[in-house]
CSV table of N, CA, C and O in Angstrom, one decimal:
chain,number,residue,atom,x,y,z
A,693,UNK,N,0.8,-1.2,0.0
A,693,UNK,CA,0.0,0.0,0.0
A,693,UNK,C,0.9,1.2,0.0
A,693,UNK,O,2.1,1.3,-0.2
A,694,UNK,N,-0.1,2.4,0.3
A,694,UNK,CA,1.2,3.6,0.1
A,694,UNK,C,2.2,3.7,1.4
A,694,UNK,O,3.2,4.4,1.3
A,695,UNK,N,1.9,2.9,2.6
A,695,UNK,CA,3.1,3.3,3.4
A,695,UNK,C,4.5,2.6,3.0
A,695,UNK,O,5.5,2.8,3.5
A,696,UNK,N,4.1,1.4,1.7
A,696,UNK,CA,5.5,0.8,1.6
A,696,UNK,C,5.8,1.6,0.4
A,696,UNK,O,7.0,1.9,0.2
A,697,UNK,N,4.7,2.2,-0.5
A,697,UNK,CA,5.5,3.6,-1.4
A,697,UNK,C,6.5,4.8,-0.7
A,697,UNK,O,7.6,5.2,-1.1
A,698,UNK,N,5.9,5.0,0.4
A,698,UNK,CA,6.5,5.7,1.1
A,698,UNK,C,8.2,5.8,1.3
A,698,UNK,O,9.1,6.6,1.0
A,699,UNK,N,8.0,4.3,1.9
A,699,UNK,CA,9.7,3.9,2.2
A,699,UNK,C,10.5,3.9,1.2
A,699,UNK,O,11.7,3.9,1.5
A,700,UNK,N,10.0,4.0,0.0
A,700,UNK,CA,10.7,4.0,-2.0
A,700,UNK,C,11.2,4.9,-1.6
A,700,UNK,O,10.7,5.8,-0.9
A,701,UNK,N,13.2,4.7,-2.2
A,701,UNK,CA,13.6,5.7,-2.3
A,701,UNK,C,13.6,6.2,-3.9
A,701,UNK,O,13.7,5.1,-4.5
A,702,UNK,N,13.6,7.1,-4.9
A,702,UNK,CA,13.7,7.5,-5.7
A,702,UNK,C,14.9,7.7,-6.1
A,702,UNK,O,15.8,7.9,-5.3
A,703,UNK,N,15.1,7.7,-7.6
A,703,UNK,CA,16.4,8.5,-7.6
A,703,UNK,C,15.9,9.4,-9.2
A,703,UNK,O,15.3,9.2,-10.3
A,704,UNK,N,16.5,10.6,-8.3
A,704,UNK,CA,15.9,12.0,-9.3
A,704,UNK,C,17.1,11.7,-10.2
A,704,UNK,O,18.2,11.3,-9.9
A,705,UNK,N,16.4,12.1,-11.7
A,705,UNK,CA,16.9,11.9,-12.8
A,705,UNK,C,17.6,13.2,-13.3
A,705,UNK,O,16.8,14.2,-13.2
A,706,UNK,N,19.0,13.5,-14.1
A,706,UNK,CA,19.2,15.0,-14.3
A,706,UNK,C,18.9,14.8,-15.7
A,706,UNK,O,19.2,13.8,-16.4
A,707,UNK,N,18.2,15.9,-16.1
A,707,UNK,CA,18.0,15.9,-17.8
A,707,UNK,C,18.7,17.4,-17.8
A,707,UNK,O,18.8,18.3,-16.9
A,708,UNK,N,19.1,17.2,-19.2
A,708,UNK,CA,19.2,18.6,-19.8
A,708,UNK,C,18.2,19.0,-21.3
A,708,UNK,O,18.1,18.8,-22.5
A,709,UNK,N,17.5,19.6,-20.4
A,709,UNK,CA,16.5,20.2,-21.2
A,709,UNK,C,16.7,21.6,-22.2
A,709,UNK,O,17.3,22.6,-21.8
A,710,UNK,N,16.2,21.4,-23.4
A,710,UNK,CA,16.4,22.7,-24.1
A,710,UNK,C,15.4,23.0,-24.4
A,710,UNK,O,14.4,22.3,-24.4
A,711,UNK,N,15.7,24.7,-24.9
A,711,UNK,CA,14.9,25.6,-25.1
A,711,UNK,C,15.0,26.4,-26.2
A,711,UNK,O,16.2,26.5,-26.5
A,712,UNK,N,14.3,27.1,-26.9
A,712,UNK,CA,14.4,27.4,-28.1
A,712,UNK,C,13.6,27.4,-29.4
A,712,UNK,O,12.4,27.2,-29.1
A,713,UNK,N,13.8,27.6,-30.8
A,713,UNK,CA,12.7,27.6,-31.6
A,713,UNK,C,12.6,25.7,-31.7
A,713,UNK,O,13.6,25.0,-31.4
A,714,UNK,N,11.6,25.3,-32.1
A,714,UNK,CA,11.5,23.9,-32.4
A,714,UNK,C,12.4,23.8,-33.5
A,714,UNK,O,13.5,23.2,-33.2
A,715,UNK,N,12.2,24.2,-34.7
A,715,UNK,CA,13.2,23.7,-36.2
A,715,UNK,C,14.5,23.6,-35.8
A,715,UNK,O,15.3,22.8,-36.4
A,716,UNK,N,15.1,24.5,-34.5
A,716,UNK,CA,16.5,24.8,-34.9
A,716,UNK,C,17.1,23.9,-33.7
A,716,UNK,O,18.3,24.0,-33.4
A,717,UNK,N,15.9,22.9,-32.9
A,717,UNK,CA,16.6,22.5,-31.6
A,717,UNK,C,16.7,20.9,-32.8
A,717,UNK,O,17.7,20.2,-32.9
A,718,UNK,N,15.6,20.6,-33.4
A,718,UNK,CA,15.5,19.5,-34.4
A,718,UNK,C,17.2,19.8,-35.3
A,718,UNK,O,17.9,18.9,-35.6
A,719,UNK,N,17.3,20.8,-35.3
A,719,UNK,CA,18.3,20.7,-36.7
A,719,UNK,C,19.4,20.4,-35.7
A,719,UNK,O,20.1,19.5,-36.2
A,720,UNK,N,19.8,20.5,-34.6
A,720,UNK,CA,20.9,20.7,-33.8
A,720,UNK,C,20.8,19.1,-32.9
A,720,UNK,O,21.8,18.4,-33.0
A,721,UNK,N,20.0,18.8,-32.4
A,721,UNK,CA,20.1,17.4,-31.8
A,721,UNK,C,19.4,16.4,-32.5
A,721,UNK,O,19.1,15.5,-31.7
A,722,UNK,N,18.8,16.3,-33.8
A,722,UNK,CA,18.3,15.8,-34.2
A,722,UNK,C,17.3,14.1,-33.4
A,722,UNK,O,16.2,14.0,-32.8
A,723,UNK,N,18.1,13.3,-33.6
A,723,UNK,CA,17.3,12.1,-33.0
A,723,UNK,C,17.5,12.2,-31.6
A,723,UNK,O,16.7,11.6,-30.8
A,724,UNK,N,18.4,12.8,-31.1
A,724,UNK,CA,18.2,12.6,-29.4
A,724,UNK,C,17.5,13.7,-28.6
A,724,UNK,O,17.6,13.9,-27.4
A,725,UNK,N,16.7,14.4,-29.6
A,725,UNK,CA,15.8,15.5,-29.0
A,725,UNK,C,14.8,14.6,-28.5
A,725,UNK,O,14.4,13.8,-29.2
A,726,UNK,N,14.1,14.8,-26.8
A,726,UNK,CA,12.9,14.4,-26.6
A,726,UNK,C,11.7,14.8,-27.2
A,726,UNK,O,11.7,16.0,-27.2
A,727,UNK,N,11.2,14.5,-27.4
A,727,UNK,CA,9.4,15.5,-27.8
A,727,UNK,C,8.9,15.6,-27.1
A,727,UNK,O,8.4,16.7,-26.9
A,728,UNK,N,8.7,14.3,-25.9
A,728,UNK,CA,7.8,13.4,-25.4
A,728,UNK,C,6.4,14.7,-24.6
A,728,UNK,O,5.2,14.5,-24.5
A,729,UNK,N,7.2,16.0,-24.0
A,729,UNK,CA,6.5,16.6,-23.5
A,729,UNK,C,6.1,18.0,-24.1
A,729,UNK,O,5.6,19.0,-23.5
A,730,UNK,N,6.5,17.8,-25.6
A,730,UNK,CA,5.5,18.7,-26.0
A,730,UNK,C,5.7,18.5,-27.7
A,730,UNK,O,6.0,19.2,-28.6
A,731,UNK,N,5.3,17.4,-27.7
A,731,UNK,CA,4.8,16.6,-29.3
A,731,UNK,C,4.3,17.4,-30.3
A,731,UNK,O,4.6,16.7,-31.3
A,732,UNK,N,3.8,18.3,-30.6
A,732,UNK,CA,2.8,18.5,-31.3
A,732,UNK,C,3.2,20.6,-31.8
A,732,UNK,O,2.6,21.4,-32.5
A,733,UNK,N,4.4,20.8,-31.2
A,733,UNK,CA,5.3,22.1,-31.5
A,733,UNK,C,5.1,22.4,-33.2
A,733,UNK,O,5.1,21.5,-34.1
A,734,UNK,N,4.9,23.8,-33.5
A,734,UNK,CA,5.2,24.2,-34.8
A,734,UNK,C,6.7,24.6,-34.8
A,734,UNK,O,7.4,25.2,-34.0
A,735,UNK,N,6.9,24.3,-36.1
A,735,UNK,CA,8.3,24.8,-36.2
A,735,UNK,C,8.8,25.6,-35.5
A,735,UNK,O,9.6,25.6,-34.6
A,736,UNK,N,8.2,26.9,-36.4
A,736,UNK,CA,8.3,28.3,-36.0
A,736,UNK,C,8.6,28.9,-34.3
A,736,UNK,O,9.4,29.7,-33.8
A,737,UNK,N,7.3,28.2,-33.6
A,737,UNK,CA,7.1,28.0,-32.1
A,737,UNK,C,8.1,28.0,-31.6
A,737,UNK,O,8.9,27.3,-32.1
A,738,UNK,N,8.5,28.7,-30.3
A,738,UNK,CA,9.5,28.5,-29.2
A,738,UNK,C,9.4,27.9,-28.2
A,738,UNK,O,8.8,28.6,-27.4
A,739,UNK,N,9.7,26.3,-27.7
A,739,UNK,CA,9.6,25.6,-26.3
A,739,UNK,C,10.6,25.9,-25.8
A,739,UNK,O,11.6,26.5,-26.2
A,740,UNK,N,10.3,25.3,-24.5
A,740,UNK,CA,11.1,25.4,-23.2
A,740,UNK,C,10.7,23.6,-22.3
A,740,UNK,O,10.6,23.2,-21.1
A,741,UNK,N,10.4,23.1,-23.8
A,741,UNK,CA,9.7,22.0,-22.5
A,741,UNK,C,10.3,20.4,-23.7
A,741,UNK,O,9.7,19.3,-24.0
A,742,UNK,N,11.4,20.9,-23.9
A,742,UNK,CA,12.2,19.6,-24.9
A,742,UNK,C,13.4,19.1,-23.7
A,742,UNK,O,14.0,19.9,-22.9
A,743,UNK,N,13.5,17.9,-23.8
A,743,UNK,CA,15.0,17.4,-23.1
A,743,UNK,C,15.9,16.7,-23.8
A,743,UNK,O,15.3,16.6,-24.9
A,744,UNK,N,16.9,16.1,-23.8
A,744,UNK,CA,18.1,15.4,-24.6
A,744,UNK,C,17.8,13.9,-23.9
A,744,UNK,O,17.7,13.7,-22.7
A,745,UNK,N,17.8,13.3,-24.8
A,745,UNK,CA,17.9,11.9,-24.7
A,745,UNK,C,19.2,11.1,-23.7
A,745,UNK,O,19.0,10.0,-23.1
A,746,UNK,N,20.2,11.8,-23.7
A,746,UNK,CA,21.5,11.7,-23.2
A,746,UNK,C,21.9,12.5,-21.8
A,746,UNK,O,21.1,13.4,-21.6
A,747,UNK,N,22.7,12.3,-21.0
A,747,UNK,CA,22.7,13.4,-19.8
A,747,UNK,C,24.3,13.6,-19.4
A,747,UNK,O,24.7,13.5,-18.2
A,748,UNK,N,25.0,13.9,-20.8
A,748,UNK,CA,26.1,14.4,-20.6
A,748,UNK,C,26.5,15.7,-21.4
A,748,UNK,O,26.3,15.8,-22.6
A,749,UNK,N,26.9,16.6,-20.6
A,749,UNK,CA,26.7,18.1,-21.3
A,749,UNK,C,28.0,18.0,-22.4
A,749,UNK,O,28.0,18.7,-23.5
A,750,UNK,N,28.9,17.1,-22.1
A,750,UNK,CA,29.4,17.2,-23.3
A,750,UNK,C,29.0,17.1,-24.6
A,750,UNK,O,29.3,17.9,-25.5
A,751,UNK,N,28.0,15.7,-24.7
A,751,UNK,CA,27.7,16.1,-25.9
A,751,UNK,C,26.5,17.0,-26.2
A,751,UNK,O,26.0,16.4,-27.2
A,752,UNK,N,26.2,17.5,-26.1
A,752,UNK,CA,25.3,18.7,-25.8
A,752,UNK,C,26.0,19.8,-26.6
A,752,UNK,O,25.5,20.4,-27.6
A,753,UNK,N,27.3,20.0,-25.8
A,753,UNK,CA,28.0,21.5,-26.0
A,753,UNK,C,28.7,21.0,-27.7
A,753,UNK,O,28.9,21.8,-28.6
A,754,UNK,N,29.0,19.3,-27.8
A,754,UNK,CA,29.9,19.6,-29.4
A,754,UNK,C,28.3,19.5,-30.3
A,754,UNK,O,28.1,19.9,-31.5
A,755,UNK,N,27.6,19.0,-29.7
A,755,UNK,CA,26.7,19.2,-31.0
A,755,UNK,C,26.5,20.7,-31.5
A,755,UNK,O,26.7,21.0,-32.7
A,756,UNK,N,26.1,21.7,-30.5
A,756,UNK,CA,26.2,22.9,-30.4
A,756,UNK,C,27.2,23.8,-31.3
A,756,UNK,O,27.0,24.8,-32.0
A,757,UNK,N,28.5,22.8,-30.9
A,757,UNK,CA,29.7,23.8,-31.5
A,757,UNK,C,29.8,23.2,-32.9
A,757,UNK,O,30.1,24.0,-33.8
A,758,UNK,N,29.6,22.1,-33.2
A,758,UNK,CA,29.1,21.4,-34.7
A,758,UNK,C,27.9,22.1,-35.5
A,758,UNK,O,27.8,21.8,-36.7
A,759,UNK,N,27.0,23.0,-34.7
A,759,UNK,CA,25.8,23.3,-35.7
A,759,UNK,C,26.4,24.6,-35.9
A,759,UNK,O,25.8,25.3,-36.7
A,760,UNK,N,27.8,25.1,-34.9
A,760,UNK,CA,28.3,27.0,-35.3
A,760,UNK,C,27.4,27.6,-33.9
A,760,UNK,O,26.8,28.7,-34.1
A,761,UNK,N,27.4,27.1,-32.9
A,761,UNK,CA,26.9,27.8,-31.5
A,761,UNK,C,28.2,28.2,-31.1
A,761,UNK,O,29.2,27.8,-31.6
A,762,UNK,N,28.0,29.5,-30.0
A,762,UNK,CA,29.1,29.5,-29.2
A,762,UNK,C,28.6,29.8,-27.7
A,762,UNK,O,27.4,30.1,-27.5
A,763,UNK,N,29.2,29.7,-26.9
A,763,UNK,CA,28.7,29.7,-25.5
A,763,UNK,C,28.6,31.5,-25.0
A,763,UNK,O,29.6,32.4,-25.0
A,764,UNK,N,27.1,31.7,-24.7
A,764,UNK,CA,27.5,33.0,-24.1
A,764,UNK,C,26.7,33.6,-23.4
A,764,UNK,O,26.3,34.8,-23.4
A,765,UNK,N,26.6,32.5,-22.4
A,765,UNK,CA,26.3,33.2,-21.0
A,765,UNK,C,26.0,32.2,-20.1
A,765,UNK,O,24.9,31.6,-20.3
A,766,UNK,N,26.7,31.8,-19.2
A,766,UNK,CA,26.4,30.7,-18.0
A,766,UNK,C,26.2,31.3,-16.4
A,766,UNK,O,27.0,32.0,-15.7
A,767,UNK,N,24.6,30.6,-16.1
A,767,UNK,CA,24.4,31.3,-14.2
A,767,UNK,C,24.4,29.7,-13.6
A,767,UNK,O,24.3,28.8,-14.4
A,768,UNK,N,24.4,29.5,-12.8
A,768,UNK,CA,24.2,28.3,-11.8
A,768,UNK,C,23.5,29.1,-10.2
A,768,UNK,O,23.8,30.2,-9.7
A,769,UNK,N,22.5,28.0,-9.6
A,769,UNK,CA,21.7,28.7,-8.2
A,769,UNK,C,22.2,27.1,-7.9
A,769,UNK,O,22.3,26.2,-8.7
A,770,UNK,N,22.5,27.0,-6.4
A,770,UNK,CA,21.8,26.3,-5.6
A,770,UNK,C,20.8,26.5,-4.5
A,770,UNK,O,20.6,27.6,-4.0
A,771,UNK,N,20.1,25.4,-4.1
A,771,UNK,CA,19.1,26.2,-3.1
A,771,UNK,C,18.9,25.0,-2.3
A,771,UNK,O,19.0,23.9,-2.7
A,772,UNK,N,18.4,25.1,-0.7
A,772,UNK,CA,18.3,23.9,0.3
A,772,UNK,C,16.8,24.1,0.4
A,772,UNK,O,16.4,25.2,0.3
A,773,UNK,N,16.2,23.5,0.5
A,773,UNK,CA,14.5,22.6,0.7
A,773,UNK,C,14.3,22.8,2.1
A,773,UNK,O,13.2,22.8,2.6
A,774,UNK,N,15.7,23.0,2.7
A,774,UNK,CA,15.3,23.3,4.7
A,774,UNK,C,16.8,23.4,5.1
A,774,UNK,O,17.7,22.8,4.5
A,775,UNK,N,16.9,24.1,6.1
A,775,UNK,CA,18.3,24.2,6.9
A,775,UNK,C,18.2,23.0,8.2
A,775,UNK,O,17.2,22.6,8.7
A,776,UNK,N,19.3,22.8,8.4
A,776,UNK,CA,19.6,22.2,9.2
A,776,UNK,C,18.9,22.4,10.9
A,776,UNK,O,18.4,21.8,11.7
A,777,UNK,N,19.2,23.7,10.6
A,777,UNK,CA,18.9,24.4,12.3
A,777,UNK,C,17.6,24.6,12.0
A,777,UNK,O,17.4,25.8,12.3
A,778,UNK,N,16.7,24.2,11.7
A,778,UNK,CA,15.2,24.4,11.3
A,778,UNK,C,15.0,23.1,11.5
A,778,UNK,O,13.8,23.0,11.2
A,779,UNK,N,15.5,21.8,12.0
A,779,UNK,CA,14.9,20.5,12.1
A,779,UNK,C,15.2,19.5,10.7
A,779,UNK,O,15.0,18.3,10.5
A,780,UNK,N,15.7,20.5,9.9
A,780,UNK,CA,15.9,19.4,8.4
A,780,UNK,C,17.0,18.6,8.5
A,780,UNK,O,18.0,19.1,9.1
A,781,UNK,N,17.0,17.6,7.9
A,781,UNK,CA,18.4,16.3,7.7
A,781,UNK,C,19.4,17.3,6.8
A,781,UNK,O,19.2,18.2,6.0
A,782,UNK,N,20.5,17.0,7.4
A,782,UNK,CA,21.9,17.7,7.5
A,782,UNK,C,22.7,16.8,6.4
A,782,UNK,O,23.9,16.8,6.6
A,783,UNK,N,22.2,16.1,5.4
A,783,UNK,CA,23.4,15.8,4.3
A,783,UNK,C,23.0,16.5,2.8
A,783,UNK,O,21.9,17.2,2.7
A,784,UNK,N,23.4,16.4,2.1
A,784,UNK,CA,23.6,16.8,1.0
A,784,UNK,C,22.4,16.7,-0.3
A,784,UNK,O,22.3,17.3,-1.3
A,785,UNK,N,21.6,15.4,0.4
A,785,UNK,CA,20.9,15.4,-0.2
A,785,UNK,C,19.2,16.3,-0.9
A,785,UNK,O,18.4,16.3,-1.8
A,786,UNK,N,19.3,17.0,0.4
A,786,UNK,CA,18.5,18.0,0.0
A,786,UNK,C,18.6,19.4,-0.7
A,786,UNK,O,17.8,20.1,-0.3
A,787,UNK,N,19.4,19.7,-1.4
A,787,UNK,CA,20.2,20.6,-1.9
A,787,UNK,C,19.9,20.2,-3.6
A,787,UNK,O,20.2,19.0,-4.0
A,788,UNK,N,19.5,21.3,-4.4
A,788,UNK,CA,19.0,21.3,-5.5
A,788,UNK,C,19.9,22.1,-6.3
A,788,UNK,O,20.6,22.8,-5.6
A,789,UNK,N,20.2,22.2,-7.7
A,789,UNK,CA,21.1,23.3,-8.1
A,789,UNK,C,20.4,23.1,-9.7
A,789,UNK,O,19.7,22.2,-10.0
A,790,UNK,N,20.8,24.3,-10.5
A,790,UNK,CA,20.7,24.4,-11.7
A,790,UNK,C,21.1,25.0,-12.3
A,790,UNK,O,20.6,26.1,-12.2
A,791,UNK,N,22.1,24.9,-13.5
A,791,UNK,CA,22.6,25.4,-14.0
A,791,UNK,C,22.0,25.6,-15.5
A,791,UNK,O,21.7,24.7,-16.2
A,792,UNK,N,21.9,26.8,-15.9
A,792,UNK,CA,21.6,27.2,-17.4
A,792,UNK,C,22.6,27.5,-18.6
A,792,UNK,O,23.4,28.3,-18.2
A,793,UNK,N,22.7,27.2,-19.8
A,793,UNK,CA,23.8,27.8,-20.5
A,793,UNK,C,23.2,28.6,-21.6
A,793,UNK,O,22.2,28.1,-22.1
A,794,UNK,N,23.5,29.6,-22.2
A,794,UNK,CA,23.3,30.0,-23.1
A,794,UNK,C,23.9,30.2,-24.3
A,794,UNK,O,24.7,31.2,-24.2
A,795,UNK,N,23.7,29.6,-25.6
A,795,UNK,CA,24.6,29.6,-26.9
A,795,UNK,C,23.5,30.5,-27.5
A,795,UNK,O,22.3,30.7,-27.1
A,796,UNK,N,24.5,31.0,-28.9
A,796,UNK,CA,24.2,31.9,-30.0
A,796,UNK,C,25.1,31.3,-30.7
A,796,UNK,O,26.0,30.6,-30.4
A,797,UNK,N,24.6,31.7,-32.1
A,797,UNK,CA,25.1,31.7,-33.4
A,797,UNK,C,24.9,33.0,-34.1
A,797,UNK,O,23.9,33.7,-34.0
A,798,UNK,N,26.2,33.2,-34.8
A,798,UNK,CA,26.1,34.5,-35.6
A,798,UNK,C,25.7,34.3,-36.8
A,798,UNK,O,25.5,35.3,-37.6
């Protein structure tokens, strides 16, 4: 029942998700672009709701530098879900981060 759901530990998955016009994320990652959560995109249209099949930024960044991208502009946040001194568990695991990258082409 759900108290043995409960005890499930999970393990969070990292995707790297892109964002962008549809045609030009198709032209650039071609088969390892997800759709799955937003199928039905016009070309033209700009998502933010595509992910990469793969979850290594390497290849990410040469497909990028393969289609004539260049890197230009990187932020990273982390953030804690609860402090320690507030009663929350004190390892590492609650601690979330995200990093965004941003490429252009001229």
């Amino acid at each position: 029942g759900r108290e043995a759901q409960a005890d499930a530990k999970f393990r969070r998955v990292a995707r790297i998700t892109v964002c962008g016009k549809t045609a030009l994320a198709k032209e650039v990652f071609g088969e390892t672009l997800n759709e799955s959560r937003d199928p039905d995109r016009p070309p033209e249209r700009y998502t933010a709701r595509y992910y990469l099949k793969f979850n290594f930024l390497e290849q990410a960044f040469d497909r990028l530098s393969e289609a004539g991208f260049r890197m230009a502009a990187c932020s990273s946040t982390g953030t804690c879900a609860f402090a320690p001194e507030q009663g929350g568990p004190a390892d590492d695991k609650i601690w979330t981060s995200y990093t965004e990258y941003v490429f252009c082409r001229d």
